[in-house]
Amino acid sequence: FYNTGHLAYLLVSSLDKIGSVECKEIVADAISIYGKTPAKDYDEMLAELDQITNNFENDLWNEQDERYYDLKENLGNILMDYVQRNDQYFSL
């Protein structure tokens, strides 16, 4: 959450839209540990995160990190398939 948690409100629905199952579950679990969808404002989200993690002394998301690194689905392929199915919305 530290780098991009303020964008988490977009993540579950975006992963659902592209067809991710496994990664979407990991993200949903991580947000449930957070206790709510993180604030959209970065500084506000950092303040929330400081309180939840006791100033980053507690790492509550080890299991989700491990699950992400052991991800069976290929997010790159899932995303490319989505782009191909929706190519009218993308341009180079």
PDB file of N, CA and C in Angstrom:
ATOM      1  N   PHE A   1       0.803  -1.198   0.000  1.00  0.00           N
ATOM      2  CA  PHE A   1       0.000   0.000   0.000  1.00  0.00           C
ATOM      3  C   PHE A   1       0.848   1.266   0.000  1.00  0.00           C
ATOM      4  N   TYR A   2       2.067   1.171   0.483  1.00  0.00           N
ATOM      5  CA  TYR A   2       2.873   2.371   0.674  1.00  0.00           C
ATOM      6  C   TYR A   2       3.036   3.170  -0.620  1.00  0.00           C
ATOM      7  N   ASN A   3       3.337   2.524  -1.722  1.00  0.00           N
ATOM      8  CA  ASN A   3       3.597   3.250  -2.970  1.00  0.00           C
ATOM      9  C   ASN A   3       2.330   3.725  -3.675  1.00  0.00           C
ATOM     10  N   THR A   4       1.332   2.878  -3.750  1.00  0.00           N
ATOM     11  CA  THR A   4       0.162   3.212  -4.569  1.00  0.00           C
ATOM     12  C   THR A   4      -1.163   2.869  -3.888  1.00  0.00           C
ATOM     13  N   GLY A   5      -1.174   2.791  -2.589  1.00  0.00           N
ATOM     14  CA  GLY A   5      -2.395   2.441  -1.873  1.00  0.00           C
ATOM     15  C   GLY A   5      -3.537   3.402  -2.122  1.00  0.00           C
ATOM     16  N   HIS A   6      -3.215   4.654  -2.421  1.00  0.00           N
ATOM     17  CA  HIS A   6      -4.265   5.642  -2.691  1.00  0.00           C
ATOM     18  C   HIS A   6      -5.017   5.330  -3.987  1.00  0.00           C
ATOM     19  N   LEU A   7      -4.511   4.387  -4.785  1.00  0.00           N
ATOM     20  CA  LEU A   7      -5.190   3.962  -6.012  1.00  0.00           C
ATOM     21  C   LEU A   7      -5.902   2.620  -5.830  1.00  0.00           C
ATOM     22  N   ALA A   8      -5.895   2.093  -4.629  1.00  0.00           N
ATOM     23  CA  ALA A   8      -6.493   0.779  -4.372  1.00  0.00           C
ATOM     24  C   ALA A   8      -7.974   0.731  -4.707  1.00  0.00           C
ATOM     25  N   TYR A   9      -8.649   1.858  -4.614  1.00  0.00           N
ATOM     26  CA  TYR A   9     -10.082   1.878  -4.920  1.00  0.00           C
ATOM     27  C   TYR A   9     -10.348   1.460  -6.367  1.00  0.00           C
ATOM     28  N   LEU A  10      -9.357   1.560  -7.234  1.00  0.00           N
ATOM     29  CA  LEU A  10      -9.508   1.159  -8.632  1.00  0.00           C
ATOM     30  C   LEU A  10      -9.126  -0.295  -8.878  1.00  0.00           C
ATOM     31  N   LEU A  11      -8.363  -0.879  -7.987  1.00  0.00           N
ATOM     32  CA  LEU A  11      -7.690  -2.131  -8.285  1.00  0.00           C
ATOM     33  C   LEU A  11      -8.597  -3.343  -8.389  1.00  0.00           C
ATOM     34  N   VAL A  12      -9.469  -3.585  -7.427  1.00  0.00           N
ATOM     35  CA  VAL A  12     -10.304  -4.790  -7.450  1.00  0.00           C
ATOM     36  C   VAL A  12     -11.193  -4.798  -8.691  1.00  0.00           C
ATOM     37  N   SER A  13     -11.839  -3.678  -8.966  1.00  0.00           N
ATOM     38  CA  SER A  13     -12.717  -3.637 -10.139  1.00  0.00           C
ATOM     39  C   SER A  13     -11.920  -3.744 -11.430  1.00  0.00           C
ATOM     40  N   SER A  14     -10.727  -3.179 -11.463  1.00  0.00           N
ATOM     41  CA  SER A  14      -9.883  -3.280 -12.661  1.00  0.00           C
ATOM     42  C   SER A  14      -9.421  -4.709 -12.892  1.00  0.00           C
ATOM     43  N   LEU A  15      -9.003  -5.385 -11.837  1.00  0.00           N
ATOM     44  CA  LEU A  15      -8.593  -6.783 -11.974  1.00  0.00           C
ATOM     45  C   LEU A  15      -9.765  -7.656 -12.397  1.00  0.00           C
ATOM     46  N   ASP A  16     -10.938  -7.360 -11.877  1.00  0.00           N
ATOM     47  CA  ASP A  16     -12.134  -8.086 -12.274  1.00  0.00           C
ATOM     48  C   ASP A  16     -12.420  -7.854 -13.765  1.00  0.00           C
ATOM     49  N   LYS A  17     -12.306  -6.630 -14.187  1.00  0.00           N
ATOM     50  CA  LYS A  17     -12.613  -6.266 -15.572  1.00  0.00           C
ATOM     51  C   LYS A  17     -11.675  -6.970 -16.555  1.00  0.00           C
ATOM     52  N   ILE A  18     -10.392  -7.096 -16.216  1.00  0.00           N
ATOM     53  CA  ILE A  18      -9.470  -7.748 -17.155  1.00  0.00           C
ATOM     54  C   ILE A  18      -9.549  -9.268 -17.083  1.00  0.00           C
ATOM     55  N   GLY A  19     -10.180  -9.789 -16.029  1.00  0.00           N
ATOM     56  CA  GLY A  19     -10.361 -11.235 -15.929  1.00  0.00           C
ATOM     57  C   GLY A  19      -9.454 -11.940 -14.946  1.00  0.00           C
ATOM     58  N   SER A  20      -8.815 -11.193 -14.062  1.00  0.00           N
ATOM     59  CA  SER A  20      -7.977 -11.811 -13.036  1.00  0.00           C
ATOM     60  C   SER A  20      -8.858 -12.413 -11.954  1.00  0.00           C
ATOM     61  N   VAL A  21      -8.502 -13.586 -11.511  1.00  0.00           N
ATOM     62  CA  VAL A  21      -9.212 -14.219 -10.402  1.00  0.00           C
ATOM     63  C   VAL A  21      -8.303 -14.246  -9.182  1.00  0.00           C
ATOM     64  N   GLU A  22      -7.138 -14.824  -9.339  1.00  0.00           N
ATOM     65  CA  GLU A  22      -6.218 -15.034  -8.221  1.00  0.00           C
ATOM     66  C   GLU A  22      -5.700 -13.709  -7.651  1.00  0.00           C
ATOM     67  N   CYS A  23      -5.220 -12.828  -8.508  1.00  0.00           N
ATOM     68  CA  CYS A  23      -4.682 -11.554  -8.026  1.00  0.00           C
ATOM     69  C   CYS A  23      -5.780 -10.707  -7.396  1.00  0.00           C
ATOM     70  N   LYS A  24      -6.971 -10.747  -7.966  1.00  0.00           N
ATOM     71  CA  LYS A  24      -8.099  -9.997  -7.403  1.00  0.00           C
ATOM     72  C   LYS A  24      -8.392 -10.472  -5.978  1.00  0.00           C
ATOM     73  N   GLU A  25      -8.323 -11.772  -5.738  1.00  0.00           N
ATOM     74  CA  GLU A  25      -8.551 -12.305  -4.383  1.00  0.00           C
ATOM     75  C   GLU A  25      -7.483 -11.808  -3.413  1.00  0.00           C
ATOM     76  N   ILE A  26      -6.240 -11.794  -3.859  1.00  0.00           N
ATOM     77  CA  ILE A  26      -5.138 -11.325  -3.013  1.00  0.00           C
ATOM     78  C   ILE A  26      -5.357  -9.868  -2.625  1.00  0.00           C
ATOM     79  N   VAL A  27      -5.700  -9.054  -3.601  1.00  0.00           N
ATOM     80  CA  VAL A  27      -5.927  -7.633  -3.350  1.00  0.00           C
ATOM     81  C   VAL A  27      -7.117  -7.434  -2.420  1.00  0.00           C
ATOM     82  N   ALA A  28      -8.193  -8.158  -2.648  1.00  0.00           N
ATOM     83  CA  ALA A  28      -9.369  -8.043  -1.778  1.00  0.00           C
ATOM     84  C   ALA A  28      -9.013  -8.431  -0.344  1.00  0.00           C
ATOM     85  N   ASP A  29      -8.211  -9.479  -0.182  1.00  0.00           N
ATOM     86  CA  ASP A  29      -7.771  -9.882   1.157  1.00  0.00           C
ATOM     87  C   ASP A  29      -6.915  -8.795   1.799  1.00  0.00           C
ATOM     88  N   ALA A  30      -6.021  -8.197   1.025  1.00  0.00           N
ATOM     89  CA  ALA A  30      -5.147  -7.143   1.546  1.00  0.00           C
ATOM     90  C   ALA A  30      -5.972  -5.934   1.985  1.00  0.00           C
ATOM     91  N   ILE A  31      -6.958  -5.562   1.194  1.00  0.00           N
ATOM     92  CA  ILE A  31      -7.816  -4.435   1.560  1.00  0.00           C
ATOM     93  C   ILE A  31      -8.632  -4.766   2.807  1.00  0.00           C
ATOM     94  N   SER A  32      -9.049  -6.021   2.952  1.00  0.00           N
ATOM     95  CA  SER A  32      -9.805  -6.386   4.156  1.00  0.00           C
ATOM     96  C   SER A  32      -8.944  -6.262   5.409  1.00  0.00           C
ATOM     97  N   ILE A  33      -7.660  -6.546   5.296  1.00  0.00           N
ATOM     98  CA  ILE A  33      -6.746  -6.357   6.432  1.00  0.00           C
ATOM     99  C   ILE A  33      -6.620  -4.869   6.744  1.00  0.00           C
ATOM    100  N   TYR A  34      -6.559  -4.061   5.706  1.00  0.00           N
ATOM    101  CA  TYR A  34      -6.494  -2.601   5.862  1.00  0.00           C
ATOM    102  C   TYR A  34      -7.726  -2.108   6.619  1.00  0.00           C
ATOM    103  N   GLY A  35      -8.849  -2.769   6.386  1.00  0.00           N
ATOM    104  CA  GLY A  35     -10.070  -2.459   7.121  1.00  0.00           C
ATOM    105  C   GLY A  35     -11.066  -1.621   6.355  1.00  0.00           C
ATOM    106  N   LYS A  36     -10.623  -1.044   5.272  1.00  0.00           N
ATOM    107  CA  LYS A  36     -11.462  -0.243   4.389  1.00  0.00           C
ATOM    108  C   LYS A  36     -10.640   0.045   3.149  1.00  0.00           C
ATOM    109  N   THR A  37     -11.274   0.586   2.140  1.00  0.00           N
ATOM    110  CA  THR A  37     -10.502   0.996   0.984  1.00  0.00           C
ATOM    111  C   THR A  37      -9.668   2.204   1.390  1.00  0.00           C
ATOM    112  N   PRO A  38      -8.362   2.182   1.126  1.00  0.00           N
ATOM    113  CA  PRO A  38      -7.511   3.302   1.521  1.00  0.00           C
ATOM    114  C   PRO A  38      -7.981   4.628   0.921  1.00  0.00           C
ATOM    115  N   ALA A  39      -7.685   5.706   1.626  1.00  0.00           N
ATOM    116  CA  ALA A  39      -8.041   7.044   1.153  1.00  0.00           C
ATOM    117  C   ALA A  39      -7.431   7.299  -0.225  1.00  0.00           C
ATOM    118  N   LYS A  40      -8.140   8.058  -1.042  1.00  0.00           N
ATOM    119  CA  LYS A  40      -7.663   8.398  -2.386  1.00  0.00           C
ATOM    120  C   LYS A  40      -6.530   9.421  -2.343  1.00  0.00           C
ATOM    121  N   ASP A  41      -6.491  10.216  -1.295  1.00  0.00           N
ATOM    122  CA  ASP A  41      -5.418  11.196  -1.124  1.00  0.00           C
ATOM    123  C   ASP A  41      -4.183  10.494  -0.569  1.00  0.00           C
ATOM    124  N   TYR A  42      -3.048  10.635  -1.239  1.00  0.00           N
ATOM    125  CA  TYR A  42      -1.835   9.905  -0.863  1.00  0.00           C
ATOM    126  C   TYR A  42      -1.413  10.183   0.580  1.00  0.00           C
ATOM    127  N   ASP A  43      -1.352  11.447   0.968  1.00  0.00           N
ATOM    128  CA  ASP A  43      -0.914  11.782   2.327  1.00  0.00           C
ATOM    129  C   ASP A  43      -1.873  11.245   3.384  1.00  0.00           C
ATOM    130  N   GLU A  44      -3.159  11.319   3.096  1.00  0.00           N
ATOM    131  CA  GLU A  44      -4.162  10.768   4.018  1.00  0.00           C
ATOM    132  C   GLU A  44      -4.014   9.250   4.121  1.00  0.00           C
ATOM    133  N   MET A  45      -3.769   8.609   2.979  1.00  0.00           N
ATOM    134  CA  MET A  45      -3.576   7.158   2.980  1.00  0.00           C
ATOM    135  C   MET A  45      -2.340   6.781   3.801  1.00  0.00           C
ATOM    136  N   LEU A  46      -1.253   7.555   3.669  1.00  0.00           N
ATOM    137  CA  LEU A  46      -0.043   7.269   4.461  1.00  0.00           C
ATOM    138  C   LEU A  46      -0.319   7.398   5.959  1.00  0.00           C
ATOM    139  N   ALA A  47      -1.102   8.389   6.348  1.00  0.00           N
ATOM    140  CA  ALA A  47      -1.442   8.551   7.762  1.00  0.00           C
ATOM    141  C   ALA A  47      -2.250   7.354   8.258  1.00  0.00           C
ATOM    142  N   GLU A  48      -3.195   6.899   7.438  1.00  0.00           N
ATOM    143  CA  GLU A  48      -3.969   5.703   7.802  1.00  0.00           C
ATOM    144  C   GLU A  48      -3.036   4.501   7.948  1.00  0.00           C
ATOM    145  N   LEU A  49      -2.149   4.350   6.996  1.00  0.00           N
ATOM    146  CA  LEU A  49      -1.237   3.213   6.985  1.00  0.00           C
ATOM    147  C   LEU A  49      -0.306   3.236   8.197  1.00  0.00           C
ATOM    148  N   ASP A  50       0.169   4.427   8.569  1.00  0.00           N
ATOM    149  CA  ASP A  50       1.004   4.568   9.775  1.00  0.00           C
ATOM    150  C   ASP A  50       0.274   4.037  11.007  1.00  0.00           C
ATOM    151  N   GLN A  51      -1.012   4.374  11.137  1.00  0.00           N
ATOM    152  CA  GLN A  51      -1.788   3.925  12.295  1.00  0.00           C
ATOM    153  C   GLN A  51      -1.992   2.414  12.264  1.00  0.00           C
ATOM    154  N   ILE A  52      -2.297   1.874  11.114  1.00  0.00           N
ATOM    155  CA  ILE A  52      -2.568   0.441  10.998  1.00  0.00           C
ATOM    156  C   ILE A  52      -1.324  -0.384  11.283  1.00  0.00           C
ATOM    157  N   THR A  53      -0.179   0.101  10.811  1.00  0.00           N
ATOM    158  CA  THR A  53       1.065  -0.683  10.922  1.00  0.00           C
ATOM    159  C   THR A  53       1.936  -0.275  12.102  1.00  0.00           C
ATOM    160  N   ASN A  54       1.414   0.617  12.954  1.00  0.00           N
ATOM    161  CA  ASN A  54       2.200   1.122  14.078  1.00  0.00           C
ATOM    162  C   ASN A  54       3.506   1.735  13.570  1.00  0.00           C
ATOM    163  N   ASN A  55       3.363   2.732  12.704  1.00  0.00           N
ATOM    164  CA  ASN A  55       4.504   3.406  12.085  1.00  0.00           C
ATOM    165  C   ASN A  55       5.414   2.434  11.334  1.00  0.00           C
ATOM    166  N   PHE A  56       4.801   1.503  10.648  1.00  0.00           N
ATOM    167  CA  PHE A  56       5.460   0.525   9.779  1.00  0.00           C
ATOM    168  C   PHE A  56       6.294  -0.509  10.534  1.00  0.00           C
ATOM    169  N   GLU A  57       6.048  -0.643  11.839  1.00  0.00           N
ATOM    170  CA  GLU A  57       6.727  -1.691  12.604  1.00  0.00           C
ATOM    171  C   GLU A  57       6.056  -3.041  12.400  1.00  0.00           C
ATOM    172  N   ASN A  58       4.787  -3.055  12.072  1.00  0.00           N
ATOM    173  CA  ASN A  58       4.052  -4.296  11.827  1.00  0.00           C
ATOM    174  C   ASN A  58       3.834  -4.475  10.333  1.00  0.00           C
ATOM    175  N   ASP A  59       4.245  -5.616   9.803  1.00  0.00           N
ATOM    176  CA  ASP A  59       3.962  -5.932   8.404  1.00  0.00           C
ATOM    177  C   ASP A  59       2.819  -6.932   8.395  1.00  0.00           C
ATOM    178  N   LEU A  60       1.636  -6.434   8.134  1.00  0.00           N
ATOM    179  CA  LEU A  60       0.438  -7.252   8.216  1.00  0.00           C
ATOM    180  C   LEU A  60       0.149  -8.014   6.930  1.00  0.00           C
ATOM    181  N   TRP A  61       0.920  -7.755   5.880  1.00  0.00           N
ATOM    182  CA  TRP A  61       0.581  -8.280   4.566  1.00  0.00           C
ATOM    183  C   TRP A  61       1.599  -9.293   4.031  1.00  0.00           C
ATOM    184  N   ASN A  62       2.334  -9.961   4.911  1.00  0.00           N
ATOM    185  CA  ASN A  62       3.308 -10.957   4.461  1.00  0.00           C
ATOM    186  C   ASN A  62       2.657 -12.063   3.638  1.00  0.00           C
ATOM    187  N   GLU A  63       1.525 -12.570   4.102  1.00  0.00           N
ATOM    188  CA  GLU A  63       0.859 -13.668   3.388  1.00  0.00           C
ATOM    189  C   GLU A  63       0.439 -13.233   1.984  1.00  0.00           C
ATOM    190  N   GLN A  64      -0.108 -12.019   1.876  1.00  0.00           N
ATOM    191  CA  GLN A  64      -0.530 -11.541   0.559  1.00  0.00           C
ATOM    192  C   GLN A  64       0.672 -11.321  -0.355  1.00  0.00           C
ATOM    193  N   ASP A  65       1.779 -10.834   0.205  1.00  0.00           N
ATOM    194  CA  ASP A  65       3.003 -10.683  -0.585  1.00  0.00           C
ATOM    195  C   ASP A  65       3.451 -12.028  -1.139  1.00  0.00           C
ATOM    196  N   GLU A  66       3.493 -13.030  -0.277  1.00  0.00           N
ATOM    197  CA  GLU A  66       3.920 -14.364  -0.710  1.00  0.00           C
ATOM    198  C   GLU A  66       2.983 -14.924  -1.783  1.00  0.00           C
ATOM    199  N   ARG A  67       1.691 -14.760  -1.572  1.00  0.00           N
ATOM    200  CA  ARG A  67       0.721 -15.242  -2.570  1.00  0.00           C
ATOM    201  C   ARG A  67       0.918 -14.527  -3.904  1.00  0.00           C
ATOM    202  N   TYR A  68       1.210 -13.230  -3.855  1.00  0.00           N
ATOM    203  CA  TYR A  68       1.442 -12.480  -5.090  1.00  0.00           C
ATOM    204  C   TYR A  68       2.689 -13.001  -5.806  1.00  0.00           C
ATOM    205  N   TYR A  69       3.765 -13.218  -5.067  1.00  0.00           N
ATOM    206  CA  TYR A  69       5.009 -13.697  -5.691  1.00  0.00           C
ATOM    207  C   TYR A  69       4.878 -15.125  -6.210  1.00  0.00           C
ATOM    208  N   ASP A  70       3.918 -15.882  -5.677  1.00  0.00           N
ATOM    209  CA  ASP A  70       3.665 -17.251  -6.144  1.00  0.00           C
ATOM    210  C   ASP A  70       2.474 -17.316  -7.103  1.00  0.00           C
ATOM    211  N   LEU A  71       2.073 -16.186  -7.624  1.00  0.00           N
ATOM    212  CA  LEU A  71       0.905 -16.087  -8.498  1.00  0.00           C
ATOM    213  C   LEU A  71       0.996 -17.081  -9.648  1.00  0.00           C
ATOM    214  N   LYS A  72      -0.073 -17.846  -9.819  1.00  0.00           N
ATOM    215  CA  LYS A  72      -0.123 -18.830 -10.908  1.00  0.00           C
ATOM    216  C   LYS A  72      -0.591 -18.185 -12.209  1.00  0.00           C
ATOM    217  N   GLU A  73      -1.526 -17.237 -12.099  1.00  0.00           N
ATOM    218  CA  GLU A  73      -2.012 -16.597 -13.316  1.00  0.00           C
ATOM    219  C   GLU A  73      -0.979 -15.584 -13.815  1.00  0.00           C
ATOM    220  N   ASN A  74      -0.914 -15.439 -15.112  1.00  0.00           N
ATOM    221  CA  ASN A  74       0.031 -14.522 -15.729  1.00  0.00           C
ATOM    222  C   ASN A  74      -0.684 -13.209 -16.012  1.00  0.00           C
ATOM    223  N   LEU A  75      -0.432 -12.213 -15.171  1.00  0.00           N
ATOM    224  CA  LEU A  75      -1.129 -10.941 -15.321  1.00  0.00           C
ATOM    225  C   LEU A  75      -0.804 -10.254 -16.646  1.00  0.00           C
ATOM    226  N   GLY A  76       0.399 -10.415 -17.126  1.00  0.00           N
ATOM    227  CA  GLY A  76       0.768  -9.842 -18.414  1.00  0.00           C
ATOM    228  C   GLY A  76      -0.082 -10.404 -19.535  1.00  0.00           C
ATOM    229  N   ASN A  77      -0.249 -11.722 -19.543  1.00  0.00           N
ATOM    230  CA  ASN A  77      -1.081 -12.361 -20.566  1.00  0.00           C
ATOM    231  C   ASN A  77      -2.552 -11.975 -20.418  1.00  0.00           C
ATOM    232  N   ILE A  78      -3.021 -11.919 -19.178  1.00  0.00           N
ATOM    233  CA  ILE A  78      -4.415 -11.532 -18.930  1.00  0.00           C
ATOM    234  C   ILE A  78      -4.658 -10.113 -19.441  1.00  0.00           C
ATOM    235  N   LEU A  79      -3.732  -9.228 -19.156  1.00  0.00           N
ATOM    236  CA  LEU A  79      -3.867  -7.847 -19.600  1.00  0.00           C
ATOM    237  C   LEU A  79      -3.806  -7.740 -21.123  1.00  0.00           C
ATOM    238  N   MET A  80      -2.899  -8.459 -21.745  1.00  0.00           N
ATOM    239  CA  MET A  80      -2.803  -8.432 -23.210  1.00  0.00           C
ATOM    240  C   MET A  80      -4.075  -8.992 -23.848  1.00  0.00           C
ATOM    241  N   ASP A  81      -4.625 -10.056 -23.292  1.00  0.00           N
ATOM    242  CA  ASP A  81      -5.889 -10.597 -23.800  1.00  0.00           C
ATOM    243  C   ASP A  81      -6.996  -9.559 -23.691  1.00  0.00           C
ATOM    244  N   TYR A  82      -7.028  -8.847 -22.576  1.00  0.00           N
ATOM    245  CA  TYR A  82      -8.034  -7.802 -22.394  1.00  0.00           C
ATOM    246  C   TYR A  82      -7.871  -6.704 -23.439  1.00  0.00           C
ATOM    247  N   VAL A  83      -6.642  -6.278 -23.659  1.00  0.00           N
ATOM    248  CA  VAL A  83      -6.380  -5.236 -24.651  1.00  0.00           C
ATOM    249  C   VAL A  83      -6.807  -5.704 -26.039  1.00  0.00           C
ATOM    250  N   GLN A  84      -6.489  -6.944 -26.371  1.00  0.00           N
ATOM    251  CA  GLN A  84      -6.875  -7.467 -27.680  1.00  0.00           C
ATOM    252  C   GLN A  84      -8.394  -7.527 -27.832  1.00  0.00           C
ATOM    253  N   ARG A  85      -9.090  -7.895 -26.786  1.00  0.00           N
ATOM    254  CA  ARG A  85     -10.559  -7.957 -26.845  1.00  0.00           C
ATOM    255  C   ARG A  85     -11.193  -6.567 -26.901  1.00  0.00           C
ATOM    256  N   ASN A  86     -10.447  -5.566 -26.484  1.00  0.00           N
ATOM    257  CA  ASN A  86     -10.969  -4.200 -26.396  1.00  0.00           C
ATOM    258  C   ASN A  86     -10.071  -3.216 -27.141  1.00  0.00           C
ATOM    259  N   ASP A  87      -9.495  -3.656 -28.240  1.00  0.00           N
ATOM    260  CA  ASP A  87      -8.489  -2.843 -28.935  1.00  0.00           C
ATOM    261  C   ASP A  87      -9.022  -1.500 -29.416  1.00  0.00           C
ATOM    262  N   GLN A  88     -10.329  -1.347 -29.551  1.00  0.00           N
ATOM    263  CA  GLN A  88     -10.886  -0.078 -29.992  1.00  0.00           C
ATOM    264  C   GLN A  88     -10.642   1.039 -28.979  1.00  0.00           C
ATOM    265  N   TYR A  89     -10.309   0.668 -27.727  1.00  0.00           N
ATOM    266  CA  TYR A  89     -10.064   1.655 -26.684  1.00  0.00           C
ATOM    267  C   TYR A  89      -8.588   1.975 -26.484  1.00  0.00           C
ATOM    268  N   PHE A  90      -7.717   1.321 -27.246  1.00  0.00           N
ATOM    269  CA  PHE A  90      -6.273   1.483 -27.066  1.00  0.00           C
ATOM    270  C   PHE A  90      -5.635   1.912 -28.389  1.00  0.00           C
ATOM    271  N   SER A  91      -4.629   2.749 -28.294  1.00  0.00           N
ATOM    272  CA  SER A  91      -3.871   3.123 -29.491  1.00  0.00           C
ATOM    273  C   SER A  91      -2.416   3.348 -29.104  1.00  0.00           C
ATOM    274  N   LEU A  92      -1.567   3.230 -30.090  1.00  0.00           N
ATOM    275  CA  LEU A  92      -0.134   3.455 -29.863  1.00  0.00           C
ATOM    276  C   LEU A  92       0.280   4.775 -30.443  1.00  0.00           C
TER     277      LEU A  92
END
